[in-house]
Structure formats: structure tokens, C-alpha cells
CSV table of C-alpha atoms and ligand atoms in Angstrom, one decimal:
chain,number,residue,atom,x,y,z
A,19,UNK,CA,0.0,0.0,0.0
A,20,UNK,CA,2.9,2.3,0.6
A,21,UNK,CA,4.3,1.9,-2.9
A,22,UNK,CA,0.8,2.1,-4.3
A,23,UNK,CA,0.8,6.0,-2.3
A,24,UNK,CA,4.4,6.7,-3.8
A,25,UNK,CA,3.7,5.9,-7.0
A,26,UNK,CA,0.6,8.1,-7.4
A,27,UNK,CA,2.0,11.1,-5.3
A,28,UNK,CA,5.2,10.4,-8.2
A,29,UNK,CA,2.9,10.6,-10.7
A,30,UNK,CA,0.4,13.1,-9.6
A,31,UNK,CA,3.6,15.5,-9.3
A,32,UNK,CA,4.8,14.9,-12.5
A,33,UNK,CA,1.8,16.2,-13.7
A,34,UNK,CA,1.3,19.5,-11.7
A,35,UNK,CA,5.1,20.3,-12.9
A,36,UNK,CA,4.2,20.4,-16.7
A,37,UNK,CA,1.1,22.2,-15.7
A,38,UNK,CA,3.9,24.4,-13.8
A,39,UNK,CA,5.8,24.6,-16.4
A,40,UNK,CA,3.5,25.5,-19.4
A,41,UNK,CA,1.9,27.8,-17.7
A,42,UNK,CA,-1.7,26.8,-17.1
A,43,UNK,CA,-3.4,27.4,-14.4
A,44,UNK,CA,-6.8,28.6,-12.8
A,45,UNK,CA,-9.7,27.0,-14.8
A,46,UNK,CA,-12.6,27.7,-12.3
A,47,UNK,CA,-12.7,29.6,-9.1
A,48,UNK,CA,-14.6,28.3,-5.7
A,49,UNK,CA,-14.6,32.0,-4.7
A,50,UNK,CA,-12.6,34.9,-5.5
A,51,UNK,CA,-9.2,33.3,-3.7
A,52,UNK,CA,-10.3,29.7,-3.2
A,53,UNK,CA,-8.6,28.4,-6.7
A,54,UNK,CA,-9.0,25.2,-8.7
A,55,UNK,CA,-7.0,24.7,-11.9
A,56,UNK,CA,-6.3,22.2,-14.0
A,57,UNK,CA,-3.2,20.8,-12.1
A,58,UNK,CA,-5.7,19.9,-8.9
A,59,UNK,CA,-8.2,18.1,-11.1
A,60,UNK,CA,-5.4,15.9,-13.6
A,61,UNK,CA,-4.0,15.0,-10.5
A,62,UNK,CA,-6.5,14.0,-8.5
A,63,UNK,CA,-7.4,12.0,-11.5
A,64,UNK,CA,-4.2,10.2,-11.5
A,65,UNK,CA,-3.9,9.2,-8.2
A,66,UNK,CA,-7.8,8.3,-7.9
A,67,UNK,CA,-7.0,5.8,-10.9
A,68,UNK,CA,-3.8,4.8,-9.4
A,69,UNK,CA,-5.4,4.1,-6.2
A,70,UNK,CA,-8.3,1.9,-7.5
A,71,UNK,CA,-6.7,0.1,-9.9
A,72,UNK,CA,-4.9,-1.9,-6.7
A,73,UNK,CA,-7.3,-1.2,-4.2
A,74,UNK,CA,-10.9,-1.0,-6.1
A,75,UNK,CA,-13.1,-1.7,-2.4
A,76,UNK,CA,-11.5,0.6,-0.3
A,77,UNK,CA,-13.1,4.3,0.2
A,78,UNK,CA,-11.5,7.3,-1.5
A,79,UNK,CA,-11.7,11.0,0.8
A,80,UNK,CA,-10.7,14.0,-2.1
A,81,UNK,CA,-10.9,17.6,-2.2
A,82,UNK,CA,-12.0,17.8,-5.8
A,83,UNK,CA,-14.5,15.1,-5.8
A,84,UNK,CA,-15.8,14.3,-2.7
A,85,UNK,CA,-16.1,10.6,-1.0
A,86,UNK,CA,-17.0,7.3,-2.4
A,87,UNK,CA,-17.2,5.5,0.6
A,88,UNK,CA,-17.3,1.5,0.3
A,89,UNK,CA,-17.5,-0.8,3.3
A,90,UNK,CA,-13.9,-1.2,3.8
A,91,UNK,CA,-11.8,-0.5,6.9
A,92,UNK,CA,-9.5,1.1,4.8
A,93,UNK,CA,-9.6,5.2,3.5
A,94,UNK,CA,-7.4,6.5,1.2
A,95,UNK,CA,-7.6,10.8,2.1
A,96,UNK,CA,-6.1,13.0,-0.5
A,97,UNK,CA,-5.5,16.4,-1.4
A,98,UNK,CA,-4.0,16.5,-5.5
A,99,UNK,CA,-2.4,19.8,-4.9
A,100,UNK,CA,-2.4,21.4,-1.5
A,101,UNK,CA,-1.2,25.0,-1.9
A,102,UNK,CA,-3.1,25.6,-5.0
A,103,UNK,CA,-3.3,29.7,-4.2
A,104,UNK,CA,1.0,28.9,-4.8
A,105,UNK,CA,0.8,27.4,-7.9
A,106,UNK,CA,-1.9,29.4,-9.4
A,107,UNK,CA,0.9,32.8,-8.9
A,108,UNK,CA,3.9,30.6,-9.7
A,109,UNK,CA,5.4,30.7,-5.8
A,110,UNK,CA,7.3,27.5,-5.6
A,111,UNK,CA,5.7,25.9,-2.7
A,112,UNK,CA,3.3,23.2,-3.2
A,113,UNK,CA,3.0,19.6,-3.0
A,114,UNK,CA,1.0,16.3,-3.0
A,115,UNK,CA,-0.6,14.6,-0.1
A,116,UNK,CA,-2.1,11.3,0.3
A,117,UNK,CA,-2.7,9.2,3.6
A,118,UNK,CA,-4.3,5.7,4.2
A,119,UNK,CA,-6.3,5.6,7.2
A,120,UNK,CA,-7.5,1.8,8.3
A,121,UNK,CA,-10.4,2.6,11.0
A,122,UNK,CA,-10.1,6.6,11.3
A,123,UNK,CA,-6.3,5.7,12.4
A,124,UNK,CA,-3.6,6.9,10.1
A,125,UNK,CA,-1.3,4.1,8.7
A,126,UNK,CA,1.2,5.6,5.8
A,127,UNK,CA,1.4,9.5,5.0
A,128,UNK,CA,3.5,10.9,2.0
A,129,UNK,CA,3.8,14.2,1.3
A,130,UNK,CA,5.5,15.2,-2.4
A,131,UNK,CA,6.6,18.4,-3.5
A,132,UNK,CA,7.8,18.3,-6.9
A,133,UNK,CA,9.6,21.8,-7.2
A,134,UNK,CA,11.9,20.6,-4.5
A,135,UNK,CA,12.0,17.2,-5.1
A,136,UNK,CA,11.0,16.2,-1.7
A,137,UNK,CA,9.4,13.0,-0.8
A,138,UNK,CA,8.1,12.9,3.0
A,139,UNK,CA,6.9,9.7,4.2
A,140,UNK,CA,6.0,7.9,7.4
A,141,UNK,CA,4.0,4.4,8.1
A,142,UNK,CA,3.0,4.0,11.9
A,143,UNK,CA,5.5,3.4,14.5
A,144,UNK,CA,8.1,2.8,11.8
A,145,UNK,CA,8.9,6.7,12.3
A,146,UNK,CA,9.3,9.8,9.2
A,147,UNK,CA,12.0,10.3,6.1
A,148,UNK,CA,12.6,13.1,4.1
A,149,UNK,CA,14.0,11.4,0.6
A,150,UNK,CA,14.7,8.0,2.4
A,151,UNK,CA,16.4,9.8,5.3
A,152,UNK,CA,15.0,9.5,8.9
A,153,UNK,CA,13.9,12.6,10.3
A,154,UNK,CA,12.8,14.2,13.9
A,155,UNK,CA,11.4,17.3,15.0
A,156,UNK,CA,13.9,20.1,16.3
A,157,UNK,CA,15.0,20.1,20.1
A,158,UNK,CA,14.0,23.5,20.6
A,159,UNK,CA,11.8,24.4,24.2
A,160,UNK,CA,11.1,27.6,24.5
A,161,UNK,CA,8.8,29.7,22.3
A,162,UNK,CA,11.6,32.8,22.0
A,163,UNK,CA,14.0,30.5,20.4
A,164,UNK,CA,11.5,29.3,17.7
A,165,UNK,CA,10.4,29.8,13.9
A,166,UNK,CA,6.4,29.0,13.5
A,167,UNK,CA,4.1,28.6,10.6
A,168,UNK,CA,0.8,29.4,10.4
A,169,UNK,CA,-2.1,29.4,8.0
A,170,UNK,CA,-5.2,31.1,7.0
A,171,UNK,CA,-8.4,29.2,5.8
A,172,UNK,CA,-9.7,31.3,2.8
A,173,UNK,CA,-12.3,33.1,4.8
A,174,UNK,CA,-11.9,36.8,6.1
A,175,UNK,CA,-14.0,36.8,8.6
A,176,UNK,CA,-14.0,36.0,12.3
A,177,UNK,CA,-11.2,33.5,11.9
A,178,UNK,CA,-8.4,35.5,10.3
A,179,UNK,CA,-9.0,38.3,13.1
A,180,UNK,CA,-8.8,35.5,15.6
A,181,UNK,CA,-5.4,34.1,14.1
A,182,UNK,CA,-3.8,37.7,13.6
A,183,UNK,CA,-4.8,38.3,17.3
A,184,UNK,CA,-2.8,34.8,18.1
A,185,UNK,CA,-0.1,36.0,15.8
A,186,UNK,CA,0.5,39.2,17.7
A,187,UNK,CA,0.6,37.6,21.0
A,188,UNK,CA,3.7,35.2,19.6
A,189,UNK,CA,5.7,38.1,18.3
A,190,UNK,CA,5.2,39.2,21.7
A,191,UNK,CA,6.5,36.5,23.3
A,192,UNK,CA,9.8,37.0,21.2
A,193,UNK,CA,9.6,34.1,18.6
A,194,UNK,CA,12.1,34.3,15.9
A,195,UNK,CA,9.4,34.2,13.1
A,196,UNK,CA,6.4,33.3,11.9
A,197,UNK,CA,5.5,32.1,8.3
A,198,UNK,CA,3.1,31.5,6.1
A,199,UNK,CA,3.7,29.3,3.7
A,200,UNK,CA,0.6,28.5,2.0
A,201,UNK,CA,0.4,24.7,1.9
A,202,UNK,CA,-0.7,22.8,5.6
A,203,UNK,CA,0.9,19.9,4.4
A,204,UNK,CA,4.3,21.2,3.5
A,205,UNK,CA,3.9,23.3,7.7
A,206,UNK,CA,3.5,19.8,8.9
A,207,UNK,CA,6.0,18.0,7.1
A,208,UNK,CA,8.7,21.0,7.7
A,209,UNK,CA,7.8,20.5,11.6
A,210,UNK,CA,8.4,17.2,11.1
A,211,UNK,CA,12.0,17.5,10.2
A,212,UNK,CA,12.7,20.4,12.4
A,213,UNK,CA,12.6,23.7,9.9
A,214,UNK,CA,9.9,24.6,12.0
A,215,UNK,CA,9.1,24.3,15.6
A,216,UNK,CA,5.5,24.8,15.2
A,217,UNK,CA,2.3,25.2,13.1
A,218,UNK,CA,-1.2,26.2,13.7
A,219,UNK,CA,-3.9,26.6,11.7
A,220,UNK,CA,-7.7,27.4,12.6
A,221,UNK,CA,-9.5,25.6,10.0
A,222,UNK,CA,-8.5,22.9,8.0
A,223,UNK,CA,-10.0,19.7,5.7
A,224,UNK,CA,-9.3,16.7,6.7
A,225,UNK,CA,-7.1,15.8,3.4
A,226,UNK,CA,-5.2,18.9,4.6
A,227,UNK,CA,-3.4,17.2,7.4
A,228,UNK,CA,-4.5,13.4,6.6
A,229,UNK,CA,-0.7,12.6,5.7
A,230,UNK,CA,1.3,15.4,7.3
A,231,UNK,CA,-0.1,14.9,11.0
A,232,UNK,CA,1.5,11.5,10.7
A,233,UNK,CA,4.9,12.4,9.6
A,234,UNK,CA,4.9,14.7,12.1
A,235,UNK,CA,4.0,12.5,15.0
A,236,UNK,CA,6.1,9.5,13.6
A,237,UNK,CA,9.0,12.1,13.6
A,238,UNK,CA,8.3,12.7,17.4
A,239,UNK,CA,6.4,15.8,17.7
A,240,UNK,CA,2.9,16.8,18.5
A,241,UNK,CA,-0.4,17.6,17.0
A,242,UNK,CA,-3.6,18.2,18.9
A,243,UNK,CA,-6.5,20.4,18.2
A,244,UNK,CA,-5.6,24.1,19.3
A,245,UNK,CA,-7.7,22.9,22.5
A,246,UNK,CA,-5.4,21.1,22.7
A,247,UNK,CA,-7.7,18.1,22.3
A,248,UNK,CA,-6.5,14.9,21.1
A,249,UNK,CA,-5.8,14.2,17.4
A,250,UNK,CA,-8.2,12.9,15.0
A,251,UNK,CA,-9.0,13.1,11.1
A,252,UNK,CA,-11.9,15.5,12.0
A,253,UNK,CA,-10.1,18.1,14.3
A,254,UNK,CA,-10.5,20.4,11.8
A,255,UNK,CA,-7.9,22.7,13.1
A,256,UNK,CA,-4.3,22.0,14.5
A,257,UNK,CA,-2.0,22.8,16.8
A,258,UNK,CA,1.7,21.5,15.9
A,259,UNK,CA,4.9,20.9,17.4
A,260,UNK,CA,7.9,19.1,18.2
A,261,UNK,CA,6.3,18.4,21.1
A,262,UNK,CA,8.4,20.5,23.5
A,263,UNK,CA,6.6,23.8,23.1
A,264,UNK,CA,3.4,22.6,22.3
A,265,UNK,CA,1.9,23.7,25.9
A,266,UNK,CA,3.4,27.0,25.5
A,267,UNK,CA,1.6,27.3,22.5
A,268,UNK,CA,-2.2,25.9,23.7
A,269,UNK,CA,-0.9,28.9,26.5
A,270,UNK,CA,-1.8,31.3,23.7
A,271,UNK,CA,-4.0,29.5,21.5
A,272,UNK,CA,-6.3,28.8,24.3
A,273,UNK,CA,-6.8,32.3,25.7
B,325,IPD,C1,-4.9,25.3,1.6
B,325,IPD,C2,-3.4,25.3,2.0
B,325,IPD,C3,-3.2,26.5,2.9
B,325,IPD,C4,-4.1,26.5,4.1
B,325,IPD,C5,-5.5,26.5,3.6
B,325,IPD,C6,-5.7,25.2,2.8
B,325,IPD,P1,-5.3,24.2,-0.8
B,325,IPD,O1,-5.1,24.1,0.8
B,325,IPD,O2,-3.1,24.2,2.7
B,325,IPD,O3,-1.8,26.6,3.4
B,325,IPD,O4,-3.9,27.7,4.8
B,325,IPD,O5,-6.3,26.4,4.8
B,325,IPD,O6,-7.1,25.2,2.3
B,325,IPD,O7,-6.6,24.9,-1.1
B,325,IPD,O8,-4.2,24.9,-1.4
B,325,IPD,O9,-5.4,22.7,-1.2
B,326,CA,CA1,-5.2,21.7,0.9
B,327,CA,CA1,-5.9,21.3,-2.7
């Protein structure tokens, strides 16, 4: 089953990369910054048909199409492009996700982005690479000695005050940084191997952290909700970490 995932997160990036590289992007819009193009829908084709050609019973979870779900333990949750908004303004940062859950519990995440030529992978308690290398979260404790992520779900609302709020009260707390890079998966997966610290997000899709939140946690760090409620596919907003200044940031996420 984990060949079955690399093979379609190989092929699904091939794809996005000639899209990248032709040129073509946006073919409809979900809203006025919520994109879809081409690259999304080819490639969720390819790894829909990759996927079913091995395992035809098991239930598919996609952004683009929805869920076909069949009687079987197993779940395949997948998100063709995941930093779409990236790819549509040609800002290298975007990737392919695709995780295997057998009874809600993740079993193999991998994470592709094809601009770097980065393949993230984990399969429960066998731990997380990066291109074939093991990799664990960074050592850091203390929230004035760390670089975080964080992301912004499309709406403007509520939610987007409420994370620049959070925001604020980091910087005041001295962190190094805090970026955005526009793809959850790709926060996850960079927490994972320690270029990060830290991640949060307010609202997610489950295919947005379906494979990262594994790599992570295989690679020995943390993810909970930003309760700081325990992890599940339908969270639906995440607070991540290597672990060691995870309750400094529920501290601030929680006020
Ligand atoms: C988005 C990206 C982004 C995050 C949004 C997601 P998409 O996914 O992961 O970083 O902030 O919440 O929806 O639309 O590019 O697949
Ligand atoms: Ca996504
Ligand atoms: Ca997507």
C-alpha cells in the first residue's frame, strides 16, 4: 500500500510540474481566492485511478470530488495539490498529499513536492524520512527560540482576526518568526524535520493534514487540536509541534 501511495504522489507530481511549467493554471474559481485549476483536477485523477486500480473496495476522501465510501476499513484521504493559491501565482511551494487511514487511524502518510524534489513519508511506529532519510522534530523548548508557521483558511471573517490576534501575541512572546507558507501539508511535514518548531492553523479539511499529521507525530512531535484536544482526522484545526513547546503554544491558542 505504501508503494501504491508513492507511486501516485510520483505521478500526480509529474503532472502539476508540466502544468507548472506550461503555464496553465486557474480553470474555475470556488470563490474569488479559493482556486481550482487544472493541475488539482489531472491529478487527482491520476492518483484516484492509481489508487483503485490496486485497491478498487476501499473508500477514496478528495478535495475535488468528494467521497465514495465503500464498506472497507481502509480510507485513502487525499489532497491532488495542497497550496493551489501557490501554484496558481507561480510561488514555488506546493505539494501532493495522500494518507491511508484503516479505522479513522492513520497508517502511511507521504507528502511530495515536486519543485523541490521532496518526498516525505512515514507508516505508523516505523517513524518519518525526508527522501529516504529519517527525520525528527527540532530540540528547541522555549517559544523565544522558535520559527512557526501558520495558515489562514480562505475566509476573512472571524477566523483571520482570531489568528492575527494569536499572531501578535507570539511576536510578543519574542519568537524568531512566523510564516506563512501556504500549503498545511508542507507546515506539517517542515515541523516534522525540524525547519519549523511549530504550526497552527484554525480551520482545516481533513485531506489537509491526513498525511502530514502522521509524519509529524512518527517524527516525534505533536499535534492536537488548538484545545489542545486529542488528534483525529476530523479536528478540523491543529495545533503542531515538536512536542516540547506545544503547551506553551495551547498557552496562547487557548486564551
Ligand atoms: C490550503 C493550504 C493553505 C491553508 C488552507 C488550505 P489548498 O489548501 O493548505 O496553506 O492555509 O487552509 O485550504 O486549497 O491549497 O489545497
Ligand atoms: Ca489543501
Ligand atoms: Ca488542494
Amino acid at each position: 500500500m505504501k508503494k501504491t501511495a508513492l507511486n501516485a504522489a510520483n505521478e500526480a507530481g509529474k503532472i502539476i510540474l508540466r502544468y507548472y511549467s506550461k503555464n496553465v493554471n486557474a480553470i474555475s474559481k470556488k470563490n474569488t481566492y479559493d482556486l481550482v485549476t487544472k493541475a488539482d483536477i489531472d491529478s487527482e485523477k491520476k492518483i484516484i485511478s492509481t489508487i483503485k486500480n490496486k485497491y478498487p473496495g476501499h473508500s477514496i476522501l478528495t478535495e475535488e470530488s468528494g467521497e465514495e465510501i465503500t464498506n472497507s476499513e481502509y480510507c485513502w484521504v487525499i489532497d491532488p495539490l495542497d497550496g493551489t493559491n501557490n501554484f496558481y501565482h507561480k510561488f514555488p511551494m506546493f505539494c501532493v498529499s495522500i494518507a491511508l487511514y484503516k479505522k479513522g487511524k492513520p497508517l502511511i502518510g507521504v507528502v511530495f513536492d515536486p519543485i523541490k524534489d521532496e518526498l516525505f513519508c512515514a507508516e505508523k511506529n516505523k517513524g518519518a524520512s525526508l527522501n529516504n532519510k529519517k527525520i525528527k522534530v527540532s530540540t528547541v523548548n522555549k517559544l523565544n527560540k522558535s520559527l512557526l508557521a501558520l495558515g489562514f483558511y480562505y475566509e476573512r471573517g472571524l477566523l483571520m482576526r482570531k489568528s492575527l490576534g494569536q499572531m501578535k501575541k507570539f511576536f510578543y512572546e519574542n519568537v524568531h518568526g512566523i510564516r506563512r507558507t501556504g500549503s498545511a501539508a508542507l507546515d506539517l511535514c517542515y515541523t516534522a524535520c525540524g525547519r519549523f518548531d511549530g504550526y497552527w492553523e484554525l480551520k482545516l479539511n481533513p485531506w489537509d493534514y491526513a498525511a502530514g499529521s502522521l509524519i509529524l507525530m512518527e517524527a516525534g512531535g505533536r499535534i492536537t487540536d488548538v484545545q489542545g484536544k486529542k488528534y483525529n482526522l476530523m479536528i478540523g484545526n491543529v495545533a503542531a509541534s515538536n512536542g516540547k513547546i506545544h503547551k506553551y503554544m495551547l498557552e496562547i491558542l487557548t486564551q
